[in-house]
Each structure stands twice: as C-alpha cells, then as structure tokens.
PDB file of N, CA and C in Angstrom:
ATOM      1  N   MET A 154     135.607 240.972  83.003  1.00 63.00           N
ATOM      2  CA  MET A 154     134.204 241.078  82.719  1.00 63.00           C
ATOM      3  C   MET A 154     133.837 240.070  81.632  1.00 63.00           C
ATOM      4  N   ALA A 155     132.673 239.476  81.774  1.00 78.00           N
ATOM      5  CA  ALA A 155     132.193 238.523  80.777  1.00 78.00           C
ATOM      6  C   ALA A 155     131.894 239.256  79.479  1.00 78.00           C
ATOM      7  N   ALA A 156     131.773 238.493  78.410  1.00 86.00           N
ATOM      8  CA  ALA A 156     131.463 239.097  77.115  1.00 86.00           C
ATOM      9  C   ALA A 156     130.197 239.925  77.234  1.00 86.00           C
ATOM     10  N   ALA A 157     130.249 241.138  76.686  1.00 85.00           N
ATOM     11  CA  ALA A 157     129.122 242.058  76.798  1.00 85.00           C
ATOM     12  C   ALA A 157     128.276 242.016  75.538  1.00 85.00           C
ATOM     13  N   GLU A 158     126.997 242.263  75.716  1.00 91.00           N
ATOM     14  CA  GLU A 158     126.083 242.372  74.591  1.00 91.00           C
ATOM     15  C   GLU A 158     125.423 243.731  74.665  1.00 91.00           C
ATOM     16  N   LYS A 159     125.188 244.312  73.508  1.00 92.00           N
ATOM     17  CA  LYS A 159     124.491 245.592  73.463  1.00 92.00           C
ATOM     18  C   LYS A 159     123.004 245.338  73.548  1.00 92.00           C
ATOM     19  N   LEU A 160     122.333 246.256  74.212  1.00 91.00           N
ATOM     20  CA  LEU A 160     120.903 246.134  74.411  1.00 91.00           C
ATOM     21  C   LEU A 160     120.304 247.531  74.294  1.00 91.00           C
ATOM     22  N   SER A 161     119.222 247.642  73.625  1.00 93.00           N
ATOM     23  CA  SER A 161     118.539 248.928  73.510  1.00 93.00           C
ATOM     24  C   SER A 161     117.426 248.964  74.547  1.00 93.00           C
ATOM     25  N   VAL A 162     117.427 250.015  75.370  1.00 93.00           N
ATOM     26  CA  VAL A 162     116.436 250.134  76.436  1.00 93.00           C
ATOM     27  C   VAL A 162     115.792 251.510  76.339  1.00 93.00           C
ATOM     28  N   THR A 163     114.493 251.561  76.460  1.00 96.00           N
ATOM     29  CA  THR A 163     113.782 252.831  76.457  1.00 96.00           C
ATOM     30  C   THR A 163     113.459 253.194  77.899  1.00 96.00           C
ATOM     31  N   LEU A 164     113.896 254.382  78.302  1.00 97.00           N
ATOM     32  CA  LEU A 164     113.675 254.856  79.662  1.00 97.00           C
ATOM     33  C   LEU A 164     112.898 256.158  79.636  1.00 97.00           C
ATOM     34  N   THR A 165     112.238 256.457  80.721  1.00 98.00           N
ATOM     35  CA  THR A 165     111.553 257.747  80.819  1.00 98.00           C
ATOM     36  C   THR A 165     112.594 258.853  80.957  1.00 98.00           C
ATOM     37  N   ALA A 166     112.184 260.063  80.676  1.00 98.00           N
ATOM     38  CA  ALA A 166     113.092 261.208  80.800  1.00 98.00           C
ATOM     39  C   ALA A 166     113.592 261.344  82.241  1.00 98.00           C
ATOM     40  N   ALA A 167     112.732 261.069  83.200  1.00 98.00           N
ATOM     41  CA  ALA A 167     113.134 261.176  84.604  1.00 98.00           C
ATOM     42  C   ALA A 167     114.201 260.136  84.945  1.00 98.00           C
ATOM     43  N   MET A 168     114.051 258.935  84.419  1.00 97.00           N
ATOM     44  CA  MET A 168     115.050 257.898  84.669  1.00 97.00           C
ATOM     45  C   MET A 168     116.400 258.286  84.076  1.00 97.00           C
ATOM     46  N   VAL A 169     116.366 258.851  82.860  1.00 97.00           N
ATOM     47  CA  VAL A 169     117.605 259.275  82.207  1.00 97.00           C
ATOM     48  C   VAL A 169     118.262 260.383  83.034  1.00 97.00           C
ATOM     49  N   ARG A 170     117.471 261.351  83.500  1.00 97.00           N
ATOM     50  CA  ARG A 170     118.024 262.430  84.335  1.00 97.00           C
ATOM     51  C   ARG A 170     118.662 261.863  85.597  1.00 97.00           C
ATOM     52  N   ASP A 171     117.997 260.886  86.219  1.00 97.00           N
ATOM     53  CA  ASP A 171     118.550 260.282  87.432  1.00 97.00           C
ATOM     54  C   ASP A 171     119.876 259.582  87.142  1.00 97.00           C
ATOM     55  N   LEU A 172     119.922 258.845  86.046  1.00 96.00           N
ATOM     56  CA  LEU A 172     121.165 258.161  85.664  1.00 96.00           C
ATOM     57  C   LEU A 172     122.280 259.164  85.398  1.00 96.00           C
ATOM     58  N   GLU A 173     121.965 260.184  84.621  1.00 97.00           N
ATOM     59  CA  GLU A 173     122.978 261.190  84.292  1.00 97.00           C
ATOM     60  C   GLU A 173     123.444 261.941  85.534  1.00 97.00           C
ATOM     61  N   ALA A 174     122.536 262.221  86.452  1.00 98.00           N
ATOM     62  CA  ALA A 174     122.906 262.906  87.695  1.00 98.00           C
ATOM     63  C   ALA A 174     123.822 262.029  88.529  1.00 98.00           C
ATOM     64  N   SER A 175     123.541 260.745  88.544  1.00 97.00           N
ATOM     65  CA  SER A 175     124.370 259.799  89.287  1.00 97.00           C
ATOM     66  C   SER A 175     125.781 259.740  88.721  1.00 97.00           C
ATOM     67  N   VAL A 176     125.878 259.745  87.400  1.00 97.00           N
ATOM     68  CA  VAL A 176     127.188 259.739  86.739  1.00 97.00           C
ATOM     69  C   VAL A 176     127.899 261.064  87.011  1.00 97.00           C
ATOM     70  N   ALA A 177     127.172 262.176  86.891  1.00 98.00           N
ATOM     71  CA  ALA A 177     127.772 263.496  87.124  1.00 98.00           C
ATOM     72  C   ALA A 177     128.272 263.638  88.562  1.00 98.00           C
ATOM     73  N   ALA A 178     127.592 262.981  89.498  1.00 98.00           N
ATOM     74  CA  ALA A 178     127.989 263.045  90.905  1.00 98.00           C
ATOM     75  C   ALA A 178     129.178 262.138  91.204  1.00 98.00           C
ATOM     76  N   GLY A 179     129.585 261.360  90.208  1.00 98.00           N
ATOM     77  CA  GLY A 179     130.736 260.488  90.395  1.00 98.00           C
ATOM     78  C   GLY A 179     130.408 259.134  90.986  1.00 98.00           C
ATOM     79  N   GLU A 180     129.130 258.821  91.098  1.00 97.00           N
ATOM     80  CA  GLU A 180     128.740 257.520  91.653  1.00 97.00           C
ATOM     81  C   GLU A 180     129.084 256.389  90.684  1.00 97.00           C
ATOM     82  N   PHE A 181     129.037 256.701  89.391  1.00 98.00           N
ATOM     83  CA  PHE A 181     129.345 255.721  88.357  1.00 98.00           C
ATOM     84  C   PHE A 181     130.170 256.410  87.282  1.00 98.00           C
ATOM     85  N   ALA A 182     130.965 255.616  86.566  1.00 97.00           N
ATOM     86  CA  ALA A 182     131.791 256.169  85.486  1.00 97.00           C
ATOM     87  C   ALA A 182     130.965 256.438  84.235  1.00 97.00           C
ATOM     88  N   SER A 183     129.863 255.711  84.074  1.00 96.00           N
ATOM     89  CA  SER A 183     129.028 255.877  82.879  1.00 96.00           C
ATOM     90  C   SER A 183     127.614 255.412  83.183  1.00 96.00           C
ATOM     91  N   THR A 184     126.694 255.776  82.294  1.00 95.00           N
ATOM     92  CA  THR A 184     125.324 255.299  82.468  1.00 95.00           C
ATOM     93  C   THR A 184     125.258 253.787  82.298  1.00 95.00           C
ATOM     94  N   SER A 185     126.128 253.250  81.448  1.00 94.00           N
ATOM     95  CA  SER A 185     126.159 251.785  81.273  1.00 94.00           C
ATOM     96  C   SER A 185     126.534 251.105  82.581  1.00 94.00           C
ATOM     97  N   GLU A 186     127.526 251.670  83.282  1.00 96.00           N
ATOM     98  CA  GLU A 186     127.923 251.093  84.568  1.00 96.00           C
ATOM     99  C   GLU A 186     126.770 251.170  85.571  1.00 96.00           C
ATOM    100  N   ALA A 187     126.061 252.292  85.574  1.00 96.00           N
ATOM    101  CA  ALA A 187     124.922 252.449  86.485  1.00 96.00           C
ATOM    102  C   ALA A 187     123.829 251.432  86.163  1.00 96.00           C
ATOM    103  N   LEU A 188     123.552 251.236  84.897  1.00 96.00           N
ATOM    104  CA  LEU A 188     122.533 250.261  84.504  1.00 96.00           C
ATOM    105  C   LEU A 188     122.956 248.842  84.836  1.00 96.00           C
ATOM    106  N   ARG A 189     124.240 248.523  84.653  1.00 95.00           N
ATOM    107  CA  ARG A 189     124.727 247.180  85.026  1.00 95.00           C
ATOM    108  C   ARG A 189     124.541 246.965  86.528  1.00 95.00           C
ATOM    109  N   ASP A 190     124.825 248.000  87.319  1.00 97.00           N
ATOM    110  CA  ASP A 190     124.642 247.903  88.762  1.00 97.00           C
ATOM    111  C   ASP A 190     123.163 247.678  89.097  1.00 97.00           C
ATOM    112  N   ALA A 191     122.280 248.390  88.400  1.00 96.00           N
ATOM    113  CA  ALA A 191     120.841 248.228  88.632  1.00 96.00           C
ATOM    114  C   ALA A 191     120.387 246.808  88.294  1.00 96.00           C
ATOM    115  N   VAL A 192     120.906 246.254  87.214  1.00 97.00           N
ATOM    116  CA  VAL A 192     120.532 244.892  86.823  1.00 97.00           C
ATOM    117  C   VAL A 192     121.063 243.884  87.845  1.00 97.00           C
ATOM    118  N   ARG A 193     122.284 244.109  88.343  1.00 97.00           N
ATOM    119  CA  ARG A 193     122.818 243.218  89.387  1.00 97.00           C
ATOM    120  C   ARG A 193     121.933 243.259  90.629  1.00 97.00           C
ATOM    121  N   MET A 194     121.523 244.459  91.033  1.00 98.00           N
ATOM    122  CA  MET A 194     120.653 244.585  92.206  1.00 98.00           C
ATOM    123  C   MET A 194     119.312 243.906  91.973  1.00 98.00           C
ATOM    124  N   TRP A 195     118.756 244.045  90.771  1.00 98.00           N
ATOM    125  CA  TRP A 195     117.500 243.391  90.414  1.00 98.00           C
ATOM    126  C   TRP A 195     117.653 241.872  90.495  1.00 98.00           C
ATOM    127  N   ARG A 196     118.764 241.368  89.937  1.00 98.00           N
ATOM    128  CA  ARG A 196     119.025 239.922  89.958  1.00 98.00           C
ATOM    129  C   ARG A 196     119.161 239.425  91.396  1.00 98.00           C
ATOM    130  N   ASP A 197     119.914 240.169  92.230  1.00 98.00           N
ATOM    131  CA  ASP A 197     120.099 239.774  93.624  1.00 98.00           C
ATOM    132  C   ASP A 197     118.771 239.771  94.384  1.00 98.00           C
ATOM    133  N   ALA A 198     117.944 240.787  94.130  1.00 98.00           N
ATOM    134  CA  ALA A 198     116.636 240.866  94.799  1.00 98.00           C
ATOM    135  C   ALA A 198     115.758 239.690  94.400  1.00 98.00           C
ATOM    136  N   ARG A 199     115.802 239.308  93.121  1.00 98.00           N
ATOM    137  CA  ARG A 199     115.019 238.153  92.667  1.00 98.00           C
ATOM    138  C   ARG A 199     115.496 236.869  93.342  1.00 98.00           C
ATOM    139  N   GLU A 200     116.820 236.712  93.470  1.00 98.00           N
ATOM    140  CA  GLU A 200     117.369 235.522  94.126  1.00 98.00           C
ATOM    141  C   GLU A 200     116.967 235.477  95.593  1.00 98.00           C
ATOM    142  N   GLU A 201     117.058 236.627  96.268  1.00 98.00           N
ATOM    143  CA  GLU A 201     116.661 236.682  97.680  1.00 98.00           C
ATOM    144  C   GLU A 201     115.179 236.353  97.840  1.00 98.00           C
ATOM    145  N   ARG A 202     114.346 236.896  96.961  1.00 98.00           N
ATOM    146  CA  ARG A 202     112.909 236.628  97.012  1.00 98.00           C
ATOM    147  C   ARG A 202     112.647 235.140  96.807  1.00 98.00           C
ATOM    148  N   ALA A 203     113.343 234.532  95.860  1.00 98.00           N
ATOM    149  CA  ALA A 203     113.164 233.097  95.603  1.00 98.00           C
ATOM    150  C   ALA A 203     113.582 232.275  96.818  1.00 98.00           C
ATOM    151  N   GLU A 204     114.666 232.676  97.473  1.00 98.00           N
ATOM    152  CA  GLU A 204     115.119 231.963  98.676  1.00 98.00           C
ATOM    153  C   GLU A 204     114.103 232.102  99.809  1.00 98.00           C
ATOM    154  N   ARG A 205     113.554 233.317  99.989  1.00 98.00           N
ATOM    155  CA  ARG A 205     112.541 233.524 101.032  1.00 98.00           C
ATOM    156  C   ARG A 205     111.301 232.688 100.759  1.00 98.00           C
ATOM    157  N   LEU A 206     110.875 232.674  99.490  1.00 98.00           N
ATOM    158  CA  LEU A 206     109.701 231.870  99.146  1.00 98.00           C
ATOM    159  C   LEU A 206     109.960 230.384  99.370  1.00 98.00           C
ATOM    160  N   ALA A 207     111.151 229.925  99.041  1.00 98.00           N
ATOM    161  CA  ALA A 207     111.487 228.511  99.263  1.00 98.00           C
ATOM    162  C   ALA A 207     111.452 228.191 100.755  1.00 98.00           C
ATOM    163  N   ALA A 208     111.957 229.103 101.581  1.00 98.00           N
ATOM    164  CA  ALA A 208     111.945 228.882 103.031  1.00 98.00           C
ATOM    165  C   ALA A 208     110.516 228.866 103.559  1.00 98.00           C
ATOM    166  N   ILE A 209     109.681 229.769 103.072  1.00 98.00           N
ATOM    167  CA  ILE A 209     108.270 229.801 103.497  1.00 98.00           C
ATOM    168  C   ILE A 209     107.574 228.518 103.078  1.00 98.00           C
ATOM    169  N   ARG A 210     107.811 228.105 101.843  1.00 98.00           N
ATOM    170  CA  ARG A 210     107.183 226.861 101.360  1.00 98.00           C
ATOM    171  C   ARG A 210     107.629 225.661 102.196  1.00 98.00           C
ATOM    172  N   ALA A 211     108.901 225.638 102.567  1.00 98.00           N
ATOM    173  CA  ALA A 211     109.408 224.532 103.389  1.00 98.00           C
ATOM    174  C   ALA A 211     108.735 224.530 104.758  1.00 98.00           C
ATOM    175  N   ARG A 212     108.571 225.724 105.349  1.00 96.00           N
ATOM    176  CA  ARG A 212     107.899 225.795 106.651  1.00 96.00           C
ATOM    177  C   ARG A 212     106.441 225.378 106.544  1.00 96.00           C
ATOM    178  N   LEU A 213     105.776 225.815 105.470  1.00 96.00           N
ATOM    179  CA  LEU A 213     104.377 225.418 105.270  1.00 96.00           C
ATOM    180  C   LEU A 213     104.252 223.907 105.100  1.00 96.00           C
ATOM    181  N   LYS A 214     105.166 223.331 104.332  1.00 97.00           N
ATOM    182  CA  LYS A 214     105.137 221.884 104.108  1.00 97.00           C
ATOM    183  C   LYS A 214     105.366 221.138 105.419  1.00 97.00           C
ATOM    184  N   ALA A 215     106.353 221.602 106.184  1.00 95.00           N
ATOM    185  CA  ALA A 215     106.641 220.953 107.470  1.00 95.00           C
ATOM    186  C   ALA A 215     105.445 221.073 108.407  1.00 95.00           C
ATOM    187  N   SER A 216     104.800 222.224 108.389  1.00 92.00           N
ATOM    188  CA  SER A 216     103.626 222.421 109.236  1.00 92.00           C
ATOM    189  C   SER A 216     102.486 221.508 108.813  1.00 92.00           C
ATOM    190  N   ALA A 217     102.269 221.399 107.505  1.00 91.00           N
ATOM    191  CA  ALA A 217     101.183 220.550 107.002  1.00 91.00           C
ATOM    192  C   ALA A 217     101.439 219.076 107.299  1.00 91.00           C
ATOM    193  N   GLU A 218     102.716 218.694 107.333  1.00 94.00           N
ATOM    194  CA  GLU A 218     103.063 217.300 107.576  1.00 94.00           C
ATOM    195  C   GLU A 218     103.235 216.980 109.062  1.00 94.00           C
ATOM    196  N   ASP A 219     103.130 217.988 109.912  1.00 91.00           N
ATOM    197  CA  ASP A 219     103.298 217.801 111.357  1.00 91.00           C
ATOM    198  C   ASP A 219     102.154 216.940 111.898  1.00 91.00           C
ATOM    199  N   THR A 220     102.502 215.864 112.536  1.00 88.00           N
ATOM    200  CA  THR A 220     101.481 214.931 113.035  1.00 88.00           C
ATOM    201  C   THR A 220     101.100 215.182 114.488  1.00 88.00           C
ATOM    202  N   ARG A 221     101.713 216.192 115.090  1.00 85.00           N
ATOM    203  CA  ARG A 221     101.333 216.490 116.478  1.00 85.00           C
ATOM    204  C   ARG A 221      99.869 216.911 116.518  1.00 85.00           C
ATOM    205  N   PRO A 222      99.213 216.646 117.644  1.00 82.00           N
ATOM    206  CA  PRO A 222      97.796 217.029 117.735  1.00 82.00           C
ATOM    207  C   PRO A 222      97.633 218.546 117.665  1.00 82.00           C
ATOM    208  N   ARG A 223      96.554 218.956 117.050  1.00 85.00           N
ATOM    209  CA  ARG A 223      96.240 220.373 116.921  1.00 85.00           C
ATOM    210  C   ARG A 223      95.615 220.877 118.220  1.00 85.00           C
ATOM    211  N   LEU A 224      95.758 222.172 118.463  1.00 89.00           N
ATOM    212  CA  LEU A 224      95.128 222.780 119.632  1.00 89.00           C
ATOM    213  C   LEU A 224      93.810 223.411 119.217  1.00 89.00           C
ATOM    214  N   THR A 225      92.832 223.318 120.089  1.00 92.00           N
ATOM    215  CA  THR A 225      91.571 224.008 119.827  1.00 92.00           C
ATOM    216  C   THR A 225      91.753 225.479 120.192  1.00 92.00           C
ATOM    217  N   ALA A 226      90.838 226.308 119.743  1.00 93.00           N
ATOM    218  CA  ALA A 226      90.885 227.731 120.068  1.00 93.00           C
ATOM    219  C   ALA A 226      90.817 227.917 121.590  1.00 93.00           C
ATOM    220  N   ASP A 227      89.980 227.129 122.273  1.00 95.00           N
ATOM    221  CA  ASP A 227      89.879 227.247 123.731  1.00 95.00           C
ATOM    222  C   ASP A 227      91.202 226.920 124.408  1.00 95.00           C
ATOM    223  N   GLU A 228      91.911 225.912 123.900  1.00 95.00           N
ATOM    224  CA  GLU A 228      93.216 225.572 124.473  1.00 95.00           C
ATOM    225  C   GLU A 228      94.219 226.697 124.268  1.00 95.00           C
ATOM    226  N   VAL A 229      94.215 227.299 123.082  1.00 95.00           N
ATOM    227  CA  VAL A 229      95.135 228.403 122.792  1.00 95.00           C
ATOM    228  C   VAL A 229      94.833 229.579 123.710  1.00 95.00           C
ATOM    229  N   PHE A 230      93.556 229.959 123.801  1.00 96.00           N
ATOM    230  CA  PHE A 230      93.197 231.091 124.653  1.00 96.00           C
ATOM    231  C   PHE A 230      93.476 230.793 126.126  1.00 96.00           C
ATOM    232  N   GLY A 231      93.299 229.551 126.536  1.00 97.00           N
ATOM    233  CA  GLY A 231      93.623 229.179 127.913  1.00 97.00           C
ATOM    234  C   GLY A 231      95.113 229.339 128.189  1.00 97.00           C
ATOM    235  N   ARG A 232      95.932 228.886 127.268  1.00 96.00           N
ATOM    236  CA  ARG A 232      97.387 229.050 127.431  1.00 96.00           C
ATOM    237  C   ARG A 232      97.779 230.524 127.467  1.00 96.00           C
ATOM    238  N   LEU A 233      97.181 231.312 126.577  1.00 97.00           N
ATOM    239  CA  LEU A 233      97.478 232.740 126.554  1.00 97.00           C
ATOM    240  C   LEU A 233      97.070 233.411 127.868  1.00 97.00           C
ATOM    241  N   GLU A 234      95.919 233.040 128.384  1.00 97.00           N
ATOM    242  CA  GLU A 234      95.443 233.627 129.639  1.00 97.00           C
ATOM    243  C   GLU A 234      96.363 233.245 130.798  1.00 97.00           C
ATOM    244  N   ARG A 235      96.786 232.002 130.846  1.00 97.00           N
ATOM    245  CA  ARG A 235      97.703 231.580 131.926  1.00 97.00           C
ATOM    246  C   ARG A 235      99.041 232.310 131.822  1.00 97.00           C
ATOM    247  N   THR A 236      99.516 232.496 130.604  1.00 97.00           N
ATOM    248  CA  THR A 236     100.769 233.229 130.406  1.00 97.00           C
ATOM    249  C   THR A 236     100.611 234.679 130.839  1.00 97.00           C
ATOM    250  N   ARG A 237      99.511 235.308 130.460  1.00 96.00           N
ATOM    251  CA  ARG A 237      99.249 236.690 130.848  1.00 96.00           C
ATOM    252  C   ARG A 237      99.176 236.828 132.361  1.00 96.00           C
ATOM    253  N   GLU A 238      98.468 235.913 133.013  1.00 95.00           N
ATOM    254  CA  GLU A 238      98.340 235.960 134.478  1.00 95.00           C
ATOM    255  C   GLU A 238      99.709 235.797 135.141  1.00 95.00           C
ATOM    256  N   ALA A 239     100.513 234.890 134.634  1.00 94.00           N
ATOM    257  CA  ALA A 239     101.838 234.675 135.214  1.00 94.00           C
ATOM    258  C   ALA A 239     102.704 235.921 135.057  1.00 94.00           C
ATOM    259  N   ARG A 240     102.624 236.561 133.918  1.00 94.00           N
ATOM    260  CA  ARG A 240     103.415 237.781 133.699  1.00 94.00           C
ATOM    261  C   ARG A 240     102.933 238.917 134.574  1.00 94.00           C
ATOM    262  N   LEU A 241     101.625 239.051 134.716  1.00 93.00           N
ATOM    263  CA  LEU A 241     101.096 240.093 135.601  1.00 93.00           C
ATOM    264  C   LEU A 241     101.532 239.859 137.045  1.00 93.00           C
ATOM    265  N   LYS A 242     101.478 238.605 137.461  1.00 90.00           N
ATOM    266  CA  LYS A 242     101.892 238.270 138.819  1.00 90.00           C
ATOM    267  C   LYS A 242     103.369 238.619 139.015  1.00 90.00           C
ATOM    268  N   HIS A 243     104.178 238.299 137.997  1.00 88.00           N
ATOM    269  CA  HIS A 243     105.606 238.598 138.042  1.00 88.00           C
ATOM    270  C   HIS A 243     105.837 240.103 138.120  1.00 88.00           C
ATOM    271  N   LEU A 244     105.078 240.882 137.355  1.00 87.00           N
ATOM    272  CA  LEU A 244     105.205 242.340 137.377  1.00 87.00           C
ATOM    273  C   LEU A 244     104.818 242.896 138.739  1.00 87.00           C
ATOM    274  N   MET A 245     103.751 242.358 139.345  1.00 86.00           N
ATOM    275  CA  MET A 245     103.324 242.841 140.668  1.00 86.00           C
ATOM    276  C   MET A 245     104.381 242.531 141.725  1.00 86.00           C
ATOM    277  N   ILE A 246     105.020 241.390 141.617  1.00 82.00           N
ATOM    278  CA  ILE A 246     106.074 241.032 142.575  1.00 82.00           C
ATOM    279  C   ILE A 246     107.250 241.982 142.416  1.00 82.00           C
ATOM    280  N   ASP A 247     107.622 242.291 141.174  1.00 77.00           N
ATOM    281  CA  ASP A 247     108.740 243.215 140.918  1.00 77.00           C
ATOM    282  C   ASP A 247     108.437 244.607 141.441  1.00 77.00           C
ATOM    283  N   GLU A 248     107.195 245.075 141.279  1.00 77.00           N
ATOM    284  CA  GLU A 248     106.820 246.419 141.747  1.00 77.00           C
ATOM    285  C   GLU A 248     106.780 246.477 143.264  1.00 77.00           C
ATOM    286  N   ALA A 249     106.422 245.388 143.912  1.00 74.00           N
ATOM    287  CA  ALA A 249     106.345 245.359 145.373  1.00 74.00           C
ATOM    288  C   ALA A 249     107.731 245.348 145.998  1.00 74.00           C
ATOM    289  N   ALA A 250     108.715 244.868 145.265  1.00 66.00           N
ATOM    290  CA  ALA A 250     110.071 244.750 145.813  1.00 66.00           C
ATOM    291  C   ALA A 250     110.791 246.082 145.848  1.00 66.00           C
TER     292      ALA A 250
END
C-alpha cells in the first residue's frame, strides 16, 4: 500500500450507520477500508465519465468535420418510408408462407 495520510471527514449519522453495518457484516475489515473502497469507486467512475465524454467529443468533432453532403428532412423521411415499406412487404411475405 502507498503511504497513507490521515484525513478528517464529516459524515451524516446514516452514512456512519451504513459503514458500521457493512463492517459488522464482514464486507470490510474496518470503516477505513470501506471508505478507501468508496474513494476508489469514485475515482474509477470519474475516469470512466471522462473517457465517455472524450469519446462523445471525438464523435461530435468528426461529425462537424464530415464533408459529406447533408440530407434534407424530406430525404430522411423518404428513406425511412422506403425502409418501412420494404419491411412491411417482407413481413407480409413471411406471413403468407
């Protein structure tokens, strides 16, 4: 374990009860261990969130830099309608068989 530092933290009574119950149930050897686990989970969640945001930003940037022609709303709805018709036709053929 890396060098440890003491830290004073104020928790609500409910949080303390939850920590103590967790220790009493054998989930952790001490409240300090439970808090270290909570901090690790917090750190991991922050890292995951940062990675997701970076991926979203990259997709947005790629989309903004995409030079392909844009579709009009009429073109999008036309494509959707043709897809819907093709699927309905496919379903009718399957039901007839």
